[in-house]
CSV table of C-alpha atoms in Angstrom, one decimal:
chain,number,residue,atom,x,y,z
A,1,UNK,CA,158.2,127.1,202.0
A,2,UNK,CA,160.5,124.6,200.5
A,3,UNK,CA,163.6,123.6,202.5
A,4,UNK,CA,167.0,124.5,201.2
A,5,UNK,CA,167.7,121.1,199.6
A,6,UNK,CA,164.4,121.5,197.6
A,7,UNK,CA,165.4,124.9,196.4
A,8,UNK,CA,168.8,123.6,195.2
A,9,UNK,CA,167.1,120.8,193.3
A,10,UNK,CA,164.8,123.2,191.5
A,11,UNK,CA,167.1,126.0,190.7
A,12,UNK,CA,168.8,125.0,187.5
A,13,UNK,CA,170.4,128.2,186.4
A,14,UNK,CA,173.6,127.7,188.5
A,15,UNK,CA,175.5,124.5,187.7
A,16,UNK,CA,177.6,125.0,190.8
A,17,UNK,CA,174.5,124.8,193.0
A,18,UNK,CA,173.4,121.6,191.2
A,19,UNK,CA,176.8,120.1,191.9
A,20,UNK,CA,176.5,121.0,195.6
A,21,UNK,CA,173.1,119.4,195.7
A,22,UNK,CA,174.4,116.2,194.0
A,23,UNK,CA,177.3,116.1,196.4
A,24,UNK,CA,175.0,116.5,199.3
A,25,UNK,CA,172.8,113.6,198.0
A,26,UNK,CA,175.9,111.5,197.6
A,27,UNK,CA,176.9,112.1,201.2
A,28,UNK,CA,173.3,111.3,202.3
A,29,UNK,CA,173.6,108.0,200.4
A,30,UNK,CA,176.8,107.1,202.3
A,31,UNK,CA,174.9,107.7,205.6
A,32,UNK,CA,172.0,105.6,204.4
A,33,UNK,CA,174.2,102.7,203.5
A,34,UNK,CA,175.4,102.5,207.1
A,35,UNK,CA,171.9,101.6,208.3
A,36,UNK,CA,171.1,97.9,208.9
A,37,UNK,CA,169.2,96.2,206.1
A,38,UNK,CA,166.1,95.7,208.3
A,39,UNK,CA,165.6,99.5,208.5
A,40,UNK,CA,165.1,99.8,204.7
A,41,UNK,CA,161.7,101.3,203.9
A,42,UNK,CA,159.5,103.7,205.7
A,43,UNK,CA,155.9,103.3,207.1
A,44,UNK,CA,153.3,105.1,205.1
A,45,UNK,CA,152.0,108.2,206.7
A,46,UNK,CA,148.5,108.0,208.2
A,47,UNK,CA,146.5,111.0,209.2
A,48,UNK,CA,143.0,111.2,210.9
A,49,UNK,CA,140.6,114.0,210.3
A,50,UNK,CA,137.5,114.2,212.5
A,51,UNK,CA,134.3,115.9,211.2
A,52,UNK,CA,132.1,117.7,213.7
A,53,UNK,CA,128.5,116.7,214.1
A,54,UNK,CA,126.2,117.7,211.2
A,55,UNK,CA,122.6,118.9,211.4
A,56,UNK,CA,121.2,115.4,211.1
A,57,UNK,CA,123.4,114.1,213.9
A,58,UNK,CA,122.6,117.0,216.1
A,59,UNK,CA,118.8,116.6,215.5
A,60,UNK,CA,119.1,113.0,216.4
A,61,UNK,CA,120.8,114.0,219.7
A,62,UNK,CA,123.7,111.7,218.9
A,63,UNK,CA,126.5,112.4,221.4
A,64,UNK,CA,130.2,112.9,220.6
A,65,UNK,CA,132.2,109.7,221.2
A,66,UNK,CA,135.5,110.5,219.3
A,67,UNK,CA,137.8,113.2,220.6
A,68,UNK,CA,141.0,114.5,219.1
A,69,UNK,CA,143.6,114.5,221.9
A,70,UNK,CA,146.9,116.2,221.4
A,71,UNK,CA,148.4,116.2,217.9
A,72,UNK,CA,148.7,112.5,217.4
A,73,UNK,CA,146.0,110.8,219.4
A,74,UNK,CA,142.3,110.3,219.3
A,75,UNK,CA,140.1,108.8,222.1
A,76,UNK,CA,137.0,106.7,221.4
A,77,UNK,CA,134.6,107.0,224.3
A,78,UNK,CA,131.2,105.7,225.4
A,79,UNK,CA,131.9,102.2,224.0
A,80,UNK,CA,132.2,100.3,227.3
A,81,UNK,CA,135.9,101.4,227.7
A,82,UNK,CA,137.9,104.3,226.4
A,83,UNK,CA,140.2,103.3,223.6
A,84,UNK,CA,143.1,105.5,222.3
A,85,UNK,CA,144.4,105.5,218.7
A,86,UNK,CA,147.7,107.0,217.6
A,87,UNK,CA,148.5,108.3,214.1
A,88,UNK,CA,151.0,110.6,212.5
A,89,UNK,CA,148.6,113.5,212.9
A,90,UNK,CA,145.1,113.9,214.2
A,91,UNK,CA,142.9,116.9,213.2
A,92,UNK,CA,139.9,117.8,215.2
A,93,UNK,CA,136.6,119.3,213.9
A,94,UNK,CA,138.0,122.8,214.4
A,95,UNK,CA,140.9,122.2,211.9
A,96,UNK,CA,141.0,124.3,208.7
A,97,UNK,CA,141.7,123.4,205.1
A,98,UNK,CA,144.9,125.4,205.2
A,99,UNK,CA,146.2,123.5,208.3
A,100,UNK,CA,145.6,120.2,206.7
A,101,UNK,CA,147.3,121.2,203.5
A,102,UNK,CA,150.4,122.8,205.2
A,103,UNK,CA,151.0,119.9,207.6
A,104,UNK,CA,150.1,117.0,205.3
A,105,UNK,CA,150.3,117.9,201.6
A,106,UNK,CA,153.0,120.6,201.4
A,107,UNK,CA,155.8,118.4,202.6
A,108,UNK,CA,154.7,115.8,200.1
A,109,UNK,CA,154.7,118.3,197.2
A,110,UNK,CA,158.2,119.2,198.2
A,111,UNK,CA,159.2,115.5,197.7
A,112,UNK,CA,157.5,115.6,194.3
A,113,UNK,CA,159.7,118.5,193.3
A,114,UNK,CA,162.7,116.5,194.4
A,115,UNK,CA,161.8,113.8,191.9
A,116,UNK,CA,159.7,111.3,193.9
A,117,UNK,CA,156.3,109.7,193.1
A,118,UNK,CA,153.9,110.5,195.9
A,119,UNK,CA,150.3,109.6,196.7
A,120,UNK,CA,147.7,111.1,199.0
A,121,UNK,CA,144.4,109.2,199.3
A,122,UNK,CA,141.3,109.8,201.4
A,123,UNK,CA,139.4,106.9,203.0
A,124,UNK,CA,136.3,106.9,205.2
A,125,UNK,CA,132.5,106.6,205.6
A,126,UNK,CA,130.3,108.4,203.1
A,127,UNK,CA,129.7,112.0,204.3
A,128,UNK,CA,132.8,112.4,206.5
A,129,UNK,CA,134.6,114.9,204.3
A,130,UNK,CA,136.8,113.0,201.9
A,131,UNK,CA,135.9,115.1,198.8
A,132,UNK,CA,135.9,118.2,200.9
A,133,UNK,CA,139.4,117.4,202.2
A,134,UNK,CA,140.8,116.6,198.7
A,135,UNK,CA,138.9,119.1,196.5
A,136,UNK,CA,136.9,121.5,198.8
A,137,UNK,CA,135.9,124.6,196.9
A,138,UNK,CA,137.4,124.7,193.5
A,139,UNK,CA,136.3,128.2,192.5
A,140,UNK,CA,138.5,131.3,192.7
A,141,UNK,CA,137.6,134.7,194.2
A,142,UNK,CA,139.5,137.7,192.9
A,143,UNK,CA,142.1,135.4,191.5
A,144,UNK,CA,142.7,133.7,194.8
A,145,UNK,CA,141.6,130.4,196.4
A,146,UNK,CA,138.9,130.5,199.1
A,147,UNK,CA,139.5,129.3,202.7
A,148,UNK,CA,137.4,126.2,201.8
A,149,UNK,CA,139.8,125.1,199.0
A,150,UNK,CA,141.1,121.5,199.5
A,151,UNK,CA,144.4,119.8,198.9
A,152,UNK,CA,144.2,119.5,195.1
A,153,UNK,CA,143.7,123.2,194.3
A,154,UNK,CA,146.2,124.3,196.9
A,155,UNK,CA,148.8,121.8,195.6
A,156,UNK,CA,148.2,123.1,192.1
A,157,UNK,CA,148.7,126.7,193.1
A,158,UNK,CA,151.8,126.0,195.3
A,159,UNK,CA,153.4,123.9,192.5
A,160,UNK,CA,153.3,126.7,189.9
A,161,UNK,CA,154.2,129.4,192.5
A,162,UNK,CA,157.3,127.4,193.4
A,163,UNK,CA,158.3,126.6,189.8
A,164,UNK,CA,157.9,130.2,188.7
A,165,UNK,CA,159.7,131.6,191.8
A,166,UNK,CA,162.7,129.3,191.1
A,167,UNK,CA,162.7,130.3,187.4
A,168,UNK,CA,162.7,126.6,186.5
A,169,UNK,CA,162.3,125.3,183.0
A,170,UNK,CA,159.4,122.8,183.4
A,171,UNK,CA,156.3,121.1,182.0
A,172,UNK,CA,153.3,119.9,183.9
A,173,UNK,CA,150.7,117.4,182.8
A,174,UNK,CA,147.5,116.4,184.5
A,175,UNK,CA,145.1,113.5,184.2
A,176,UNK,CA,141.8,112.7,185.9
A,177,UNK,CA,140.2,109.3,185.8
A,178,UNK,CA,137.2,107.7,187.6
A,179,UNK,CA,136.7,104.1,188.6
A,180,UNK,CA,133.0,103.3,188.8
A,181,UNK,CA,131.7,99.7,189.1
A,182,UNK,CA,135.1,98.4,188.2
A,183,UNK,CA,135.1,100.4,184.9
A,184,UNK,CA,137.6,103.2,184.2
A,185,UNK,CA,136.4,106.5,182.7
A,186,UNK,CA,138.5,109.4,181.6
A,187,UNK,CA,136.9,112.6,183.0
A,188,UNK,CA,139.0,114.8,180.7
A,189,UNK,CA,137.5,113.1,177.6
A,190,UNK,CA,133.8,113.1,176.8
A,191,UNK,CA,134.1,110.2,174.5
A,192,UNK,CA,132.2,107.5,176.5
A,193,UNK,CA,133.1,104.9,173.9
A,194,UNK,CA,136.8,105.1,174.6
A,195,UNK,CA,137.9,102.1,176.7
A,196,UNK,CA,140.7,102.5,179.2
A,197,UNK,CA,142.9,99.5,179.9
A,198,UNK,CA,145.4,98.8,182.6
A,199,UNK,CA,148.7,97.3,181.7
A,200,UNK,CA,151.7,96.4,183.8
A,201,UNK,CA,154.7,98.7,183.0
A,202,UNK,CA,157.4,96.7,181.2
A,203,UNK,CA,159.9,98.1,183.7
A,204,UNK,CA,157.9,96.6,186.5
A,205,UNK,CA,157.6,99.9,188.3
A,206,UNK,CA,153.8,100.2,188.1
A,207,UNK,CA,150.9,100.3,185.8
A,208,UNK,CA,150.0,102.2,182.6
A,209,UNK,CA,146.5,103.3,181.8
A,210,UNK,CA,146.2,103.0,178.0
A,211,UNK,CA,143.9,105.5,176.4
A,212,UNK,CA,144.0,108.0,179.2
A,213,UNK,CA,144.3,111.6,178.2
A,214,UNK,CA,147.0,113.8,179.7
A,215,UNK,CA,146.6,117.6,179.4
A,216,UNK,CA,149.7,119.8,179.3
A,217,UNK,CA,149.0,122.9,181.5
A,218,UNK,CA,151.0,126.1,181.9
A,219,UNK,CA,149.1,127.9,184.7
A,220,UNK,CA,147.4,127.0,187.9
A,221,UNK,CA,144.1,128.6,186.7
A,222,UNK,CA,144.2,126.3,183.7
A,223,UNK,CA,144.7,123.2,185.9
A,224,UNK,CA,141.9,124.3,188.2
A,225,UNK,CA,139.5,124.8,185.2
A,226,UNK,CA,140.3,121.2,184.1
A,227,UNK,CA,139.7,119.9,187.6
A,228,UNK,CA,136.3,121.8,187.8
A,229,UNK,CA,135.2,120.4,184.5
A,230,UNK,CA,136.2,116.8,185.5
A,231,UNK,CA,134.5,117.0,188.9
A,232,UNK,CA,131.2,117.9,187.2
A,233,UNK,CA,131.4,114.6,185.3
A,234,UNK,CA,131.9,112.5,188.4
A,235,UNK,CA,129.0,110.2,189.3
A,236,UNK,CA,127.2,111.3,192.4
A,237,UNK,CA,124.0,110.2,194.1
A,238,UNK,CA,122.0,110.9,197.2
A,239,UNK,CA,122.2,108.5,200.2
A,240,UNK,CA,121.0,108.7,203.8
A,241,UNK,CA,124.6,109.3,204.7
A,242,UNK,CA,125.2,112.2,202.3
A,243,UNK,CA,122.9,114.2,200.0
A,244,UNK,CA,125.6,114.5,197.4
A,245,UNK,CA,127.8,111.4,197.7
A,246,UNK,CA,130.6,110.6,195.2
A,247,UNK,CA,129.9,107.1,194.0
A,248,UNK,CA,133.2,106.5,192.3
A,249,UNK,CA,136.9,106.5,193.1
A,250,UNK,CA,138.7,109.5,191.5
A,251,UNK,CA,142.4,109.8,190.8
A,252,UNK,CA,143.9,113.2,189.9
A,253,UNK,CA,147.5,113.0,188.8
A,254,UNK,CA,150.1,115.8,188.4
A,255,UNK,CA,153.3,114.9,186.5
A,256,UNK,CA,156.1,117.4,186.6
A,257,UNK,CA,159.2,117.5,184.4
A,258,UNK,CA,162.0,119.9,185.5
A,259,UNK,CA,165.2,120.6,183.6
A,260,UNK,CA,168.5,120.4,185.5
A,261,UNK,CA,172.1,121.0,184.6
A,262,UNK,CA,174.4,118.3,186.0
A,263,UNK,CA,178.2,118.6,186.3
A,264,UNK,CA,179.7,118.7,182.9
A,265,UNK,CA,176.9,121.0,181.6
A,266,UNK,CA,174.6,118.2,180.3
A,267,UNK,CA,170.9,118.7,180.6
A,268,UNK,CA,168.7,116.1,182.3
A,269,UNK,CA,165.0,116.0,183.2
A,270,UNK,CA,163.9,115.4,186.8
A,271,UNK,CA,160.4,113.8,187.0
A,272,UNK,CA,158.0,113.8,189.9
A,273,UNK,CA,154.4,112.6,190.1
A,274,UNK,CA,151.6,113.4,192.6
A,275,UNK,CA,148.5,111.1,192.7
A,276,UNK,CA,145.6,112.6,194.6
A,277,UNK,CA,142.9,110.0,195.3
A,278,UNK,CA,139.4,110.5,196.5
A,279,UNK,CA,138.0,107.1,197.3
A,280,UNK,CA,134.2,106.4,197.2
A,281,UNK,CA,132.6,106.2,200.7
A,282,UNK,CA,132.7,103.0,202.7
A,283,UNK,CA,129.3,102.4,204.1
A,284,UNK,CA,126.8,99.9,205.6
A,285,UNK,CA,124.4,99.3,202.7
A,286,UNK,CA,121.4,99.0,205.0
A,287,UNK,CA,122.2,102.2,206.8
A,288,UNK,CA,122.9,104.1,203.6
A,289,UNK,CA,119.4,103.4,202.3
A,290,UNK,CA,120.8,102.0,199.0
A,291,UNK,CA,118.2,100.1,196.9
A,292,UNK,CA,118.3,98.2,193.6
A,293,UNK,CA,121.0,99.8,191.4
A,294,UNK,CA,122.3,101.9,194.2
A,295,UNK,CA,122.7,98.7,196.4
A,296,UNK,CA,124.6,97.0,193.6
A,297,UNK,CA,126.7,100.1,193.2
A,298,UNK,CA,127.4,100.2,197.0
A,299,UNK,CA,128.3,96.6,196.9
A,300,UNK,CA,130.9,97.2,194.1
A,301,UNK,CA,132.3,100.1,196.1
A,302,UNK,CA,132.6,98.0,199.2
A,303,UNK,CA,134.1,95.1,197.2
A,304,UNK,CA,136.9,97.3,195.9
A,305,UNK,CA,137.5,98.7,199.3
A,306,UNK,CA,137.4,95.2,200.8
A,307,UNK,CA,140.1,94.2,198.3
A,308,UNK,CA,142.1,97.2,199.3
A,309,UNK,CA,141.8,96.1,202.9
A,310,UNK,CA,142.9,92.6,202.0
A,311,UNK,CA,146.0,94.1,200.2
A,312,UNK,CA,146.8,96.1,203.3
A,313,UNK,CA,146.5,93.0,205.5
A,314,UNK,CA,148.7,90.9,203.2
A,315,UNK,CA,151.4,93.7,203.1
A,316,UNK,CA,151.3,94.0,206.9
A,317,UNK,CA,151.5,90.2,207.4
A,318,UNK,CA,154.4,90.1,204.8
A,319,UNK,CA,152.5,87.6,202.7
A,320,UNK,CA,154.3,86.3,199.6
A,321,UNK,CA,151.2,86.8,197.4
A,322,UNK,CA,149.5,90.2,197.6
A,323,UNK,CA,146.1,90.3,195.7
A,324,UNK,CA,146.6,93.5,193.8
A,325,UNK,CA,145.1,92.1,190.7
A,326,UNK,CA,141.7,91.3,192.3
A,327,UNK,CA,140.5,94.9,191.8
A,328,UNK,CA,141.3,97.7,189.4
A,329,UNK,CA,141.6,100.1,192.4
A,330,UNK,CA,144.4,98.1,194.0
A,331,UNK,CA,146.1,97.7,190.6
A,332,UNK,CA,146.1,101.4,190.2
A,333,UNK,CA,147.4,101.9,193.8
A,334,UNK,CA,149.9,99.1,193.6
A,335,UNK,CA,153.1,101.2,193.7
A,336,UNK,CA,151.5,103.4,196.4
A,337,UNK,CA,151.1,100.4,198.7
A,338,UNK,CA,154.4,98.6,199.4
A,339,UNK,CA,156.2,100.1,196.3
A,340,UNK,CA,158.5,103.0,195.6
A,341,UNK,CA,156.0,105.8,196.2
A,342,UNK,CA,155.8,108.0,199.2
A,343,UNK,CA,152.2,107.6,200.5
A,344,UNK,CA,149.9,109.3,202.9
A,345,UNK,CA,146.4,108.0,203.9
A,346,UNK,CA,143.9,110.5,205.2
A,347,UNK,CA,141.2,108.7,207.2
A,348,UNK,CA,138.0,110.8,207.7
A,349,UNK,CA,135.5,110.0,210.4
A,350,UNK,CA,132.4,111.4,212.1
A,351,UNK,CA,132.5,112.0,215.8
A,352,UNK,CA,128.8,111.1,216.5
A,353,UNK,CA,127.7,107.9,218.3
A,354,UNK,CA,125.1,107.1,215.6
A,355,UNK,CA,128.1,106.3,213.3
A,356,UNK,CA,129.9,104.2,215.9
A,357,UNK,CA,130.2,101.1,213.8
A,358,UNK,CA,131.8,103.0,210.8
A,359,UNK,CA,134.0,105.1,213.1
A,360,UNK,CA,135.5,101.9,214.7
A,361,UNK,CA,135.9,100.3,211.3
A,362,UNK,CA,137.7,103.3,209.8
A,363,UNK,CA,140.0,103.7,212.9
A,364,UNK,CA,141.0,100.0,212.8
A,365,UNK,CA,141.5,100.2,209.0
A,366,UNK,CA,143.8,103.2,209.3
A,367,UNK,CA,145.7,101.7,212.3
A,368,UNK,CA,146.3,98.6,210.2
A,369,UNK,CA,147.5,100.6,207.2
A,370,UNK,CA,150.0,102.5,209.4
A,371,UNK,CA,152.2,99.3,209.4
A,372,UNK,CA,152.7,99.2,205.6
A,373,UNK,CA,156.3,99.9,204.6
A,374,UNK,CA,157.2,101.5,201.3
A,375,UNK,CA,160.6,101.8,199.8
A,376,UNK,CA,160.6,105.3,198.3
A,377,UNK,CA,163.1,105.9,195.5
A,378,UNK,CA,163.6,109.1,193.5
A,379,UNK,CA,162.9,108.7,189.8
A,380,UNK,CA,166.0,108.3,187.6
A,381,UNK,CA,167.0,111.5,185.8
A,382,UNK,CA,166.0,111.3,182.1
A,383,UNK,CA,168.4,112.4,179.4
A,384,UNK,CA,166.8,114.2,176.5
A,385,UNK,CA,168.2,111.7,174.0
A,386,UNK,CA,166.6,108.8,175.8
A,387,UNK,CA,163.3,110.7,176.2
A,388,UNK,CA,163.3,111.6,172.5
A,389,UNK,CA,163.9,107.9,171.6
A,390,UNK,CA,160.9,106.9,173.8
A,391,UNK,CA,158.7,109.4,172.1
A,392,UNK,CA,159.8,108.2,168.7
A,393,UNK,CA,159.0,104.6,169.7
A,394,UNK,CA,155.5,105.7,170.9
A,395,UNK,CA,155.0,107.6,167.6
A,396,UNK,CA,156.0,104.5,165.6
A,397,UNK,CA,153.7,102.3,167.7
A,398,UNK,CA,150.7,104.7,167.1
A,399,UNK,CA,151.5,104.8,163.4
A,400,UNK,CA,151.5,101.0,163.3
A,401,UNK,CA,148.1,101.0,165.1
A,402,UNK,CA,146.8,103.5,162.5
A,403,UNK,CA,148.1,101.5,159.6
A,404,UNK,CA,146.7,98.3,160.9
A,405,UNK,CA,143.3,100.0,161.3
A,406,UNK,CA,143.4,101.4,157.8
A,407,UNK,CA,144.2,98.0,156.2
A,408,UNK,CA,141.6,96.3,158.3
A,409,UNK,CA,143.3,92.9,158.0
A,410,UNK,CA,142.1,90.9,161.0
A,411,UNK,CA,143.2,92.6,164.2
A,412,UNK,CA,143.3,96.4,163.9
A,413,UNK,CA,146.3,96.8,166.2
A,414,UNK,CA,150.0,96.9,166.0
A,415,UNK,CA,151.9,93.8,167.1
A,416,UNK,CA,153.2,95.6,170.2
A,417,UNK,CA,149.7,96.6,171.4
A,418,UNK,CA,148.3,93.2,170.5
A,419,UNK,CA,151.1,91.6,172.7
A,420,UNK,CA,150.2,93.9,175.6
A,421,UNK,CA,146.5,92.8,175.4
A,422,UNK,CA,147.6,89.1,175.1
A,423,UNK,CA,149.8,89.5,178.1
A,424,UNK,CA,146.9,90.9,180.1
A,425,UNK,CA,144.6,88.0,178.9
A,426,UNK,CA,147.3,85.5,179.9
A,427,UNK,CA,147.6,87.1,183.3
A,428,UNK,CA,143.8,86.8,183.7
A,429,UNK,CA,143.9,83.2,182.8
A,430,UNK,CA,146.7,82.6,185.3
A,431,UNK,CA,144.5,84.3,187.9
A,432,UNK,CA,141.6,82.0,187.0
A,433,UNK,CA,143.9,79.0,187.6
A,434,UNK,CA,145.0,80.4,191.0
A,435,UNK,CA,141.3,81.0,192.0
A,436,UNK,CA,140.4,77.5,190.8
A,437,UNK,CA,143.1,76.1,193.0
A,438,UNK,CA,141.7,78.1,195.9
A,439,UNK,CA,138.2,76.8,195.1
A,440,UNK,CA,139.4,73.2,195.1
A,441,UNK,CA,141.1,73.8,198.5
A,442,UNK,CA,137.8,75.2,199.8
A,443,UNK,CA,136.0,72.2,198.4
A,444,UNK,CA,138.4,69.8,200.3
A,445,UNK,CA,137.8,71.8,203.4
A,446,UNK,CA,134.1,71.6,202.9
A,447,UNK,CA,134.3,67.8,202.4
A,448,UNK,CA,136.3,67.5,205.7
A,449,UNK,CA,133.8,69.7,207.5
A,450,UNK,CA,130.9,67.7,206.1
A,451,UNK,CA,132.5,64.5,207.2
A,452,UNK,CA,133.1,65.9,210.7
A,453,UNK,CA,129.5,67.2,210.8
A,454,UNK,CA,128.2,63.7,209.9
A,455,UNK,CA,130.4,62.2,212.7
A,456,UNK,CA,129.1,64.7,215.2
A,457,UNK,CA,125.5,64.1,214.0
A,458,UNK,CA,125.9,60.3,214.6
A,459,UNK,CA,127.4,61.0,218.0
A,460,UNK,CA,124.5,63.3,218.8
A,461,UNK,CA,122.0,60.7,217.6
A,462,UNK,CA,123.6,58.1,219.9
A,463,UNK,CA,123.5,60.6,222.8
A,464,UNK,CA,119.8,61.3,222.1
A,465,UNK,CA,119.1,57.5,222.1
A,466,UNK,CA,120.9,57.2,225.5
A,467,UNK,CA,118.9,60.2,226.8
A,468,UNK,CA,115.6,58.6,225.7
A,469,UNK,CA,116.6,55.4,227.5
A,470,UNK,CA,117.5,57.3,230.6
A,471,UNK,CA,114.2,59.2,230.5
A,472,UNK,CA,112.3,55.9,230.1
A,473,UNK,CA,114.1,54.4,233.1
A,474,UNK,CA,113.5,57.5,235.1
A,475,UNK,CA,109.8,57.3,234.2
A,476,UNK,CA,109.7,53.7,235.4
A,477,UNK,CA,111.4,54.6,238.6
A,478,UNK,CA,109.1,57.5,239.1
A,479,UNK,CA,106.1,55.2,238.7
A,480,UNK,CA,107.5,52.6,241.1
A,481,UNK,CA,108.3,55.3,243.6
A,482,UNK,CA,104.7,56.5,243.3
A,483,UNK,CA,103.4,53.0,243.9
A,484,UNK,CA,105.7,52.5,246.9
A,485,UNK,CA,104.6,55.8,248.4
A,486,UNK,CA,101.0,54.9,248.0
A,487,UNK,CA,101.5,51.5,249.7
A,488,UNK,CA,103.5,53.1,252.5
A,489,UNK,CA,100.7,55.7,253.0
A,490,UNK,CA,98.1,52.9,253.1
A,491,UNK,CA,100.1,50.9,255.7
A,492,UNK,CA,100.7,54.0,257.9
A,493,UNK,CA,96.9,54.6,257.8
A,494,UNK,CA,96.3,51.0,259.0
A,495,UNK,CA,98.8,51.4,261.8
A,496,UNK,CA,97.3,54.6,263.0
A,497,UNK,CA,93.8,53.1,263.0
A,498,UNK,CA,95.0,50.2,265.2
A,499,UNK,CA,96.7,52.6,267.6
A,500,UNK,CA,93.5,54.6,268.1
A,501,UNK,CA,91.5,51.4,268.8
């Protein structure tokens, strides 16, 4: 259920209620302003979900080494010394899909309906339940979701249930994109020739995926059908870790526009966005059994996740430069990591000892991510006049693109689109310069280390010469000692002989 403030923000039929909601928000702002500057921002929410042993792990007699303890703690055992990890919530193997949704996703959906951008993404080893947690079973039975339904279908149904209950005037759009081997693909469009490009939003608030299709939906069933069709198009493959492993990162986005009446009777649009991200599995390439193309694929997956890890480390260390641009995944998640978005990371792990390396890696990754601080801000209300002007500008730009294509004079793009591509190319060139600078620094370090190695080698050679001389002296002394012992033995023999005579 939504809390009272959420209800007020959605119910637009009573201007008096909207006014009360705005006044309440104003008083909340006054309270916030009294806080010290250093308290600005909130840590992202990190949740751990433990998968019970599967048939393969049971057959291998692999013991349980990870145990959910209380609501917020997990204990790693049988590793020399027990180690305890704390997160915002820990779900054991007995947890249900409904529990995970109600405790993790429902509060976040409430924030979306209040006008925030929010992200939930699942991270973990292949086969630990990321896709099950995010998607689960997408089919309906008798018009209702099954108990195995994941966060995405439950969020879709709850969204429309809430909007319809509150009699809100609204529109909902969905998009579904896949990132595979650093290439973006629109899962709602079967045109494989369409290229998706990422551009920085001119307002500086995030990124825009050019060419991505957004479908307007009016019912939960319609959204679920789109999700089912898109999921069929995802790239999957069999690995030793999982018979049906998702080999791509997948981002499902719900965008909600809700009409409100503000004091004075003017209409505005409240906008909220929910990104639901199912990351490809992190894995040890050797243990996953990946070969040839699959090994390259696993390498690309690990590379993007490695960049994600580097971004997390830079954010936690408060570095001036955060390497978002080194991967398309981190570019897409930029606002979710250190930006204005409310973010939740769901880390999924096995509990079996045979996966000990991956368990520890995921736990440490999640623990590190818990220190990231975002600065969530509600989206600005949009006035219909401004929104209409933006649509007109978009239409004019598309018309210019079409006209340029028809005339076929040189570049078949409007000047605005061409400028966007030029800006991206310039940014790439700047990145090359930055990387070249890094390479030069590494070369200097290599030269210093080579010089140091040469000096150490010379020192070692000198010590070896000294050792050889000492060994030669020792050999001479040993020979002399032998001769002396022989002479002494001979003399003692002579003395004994005289004594007997």
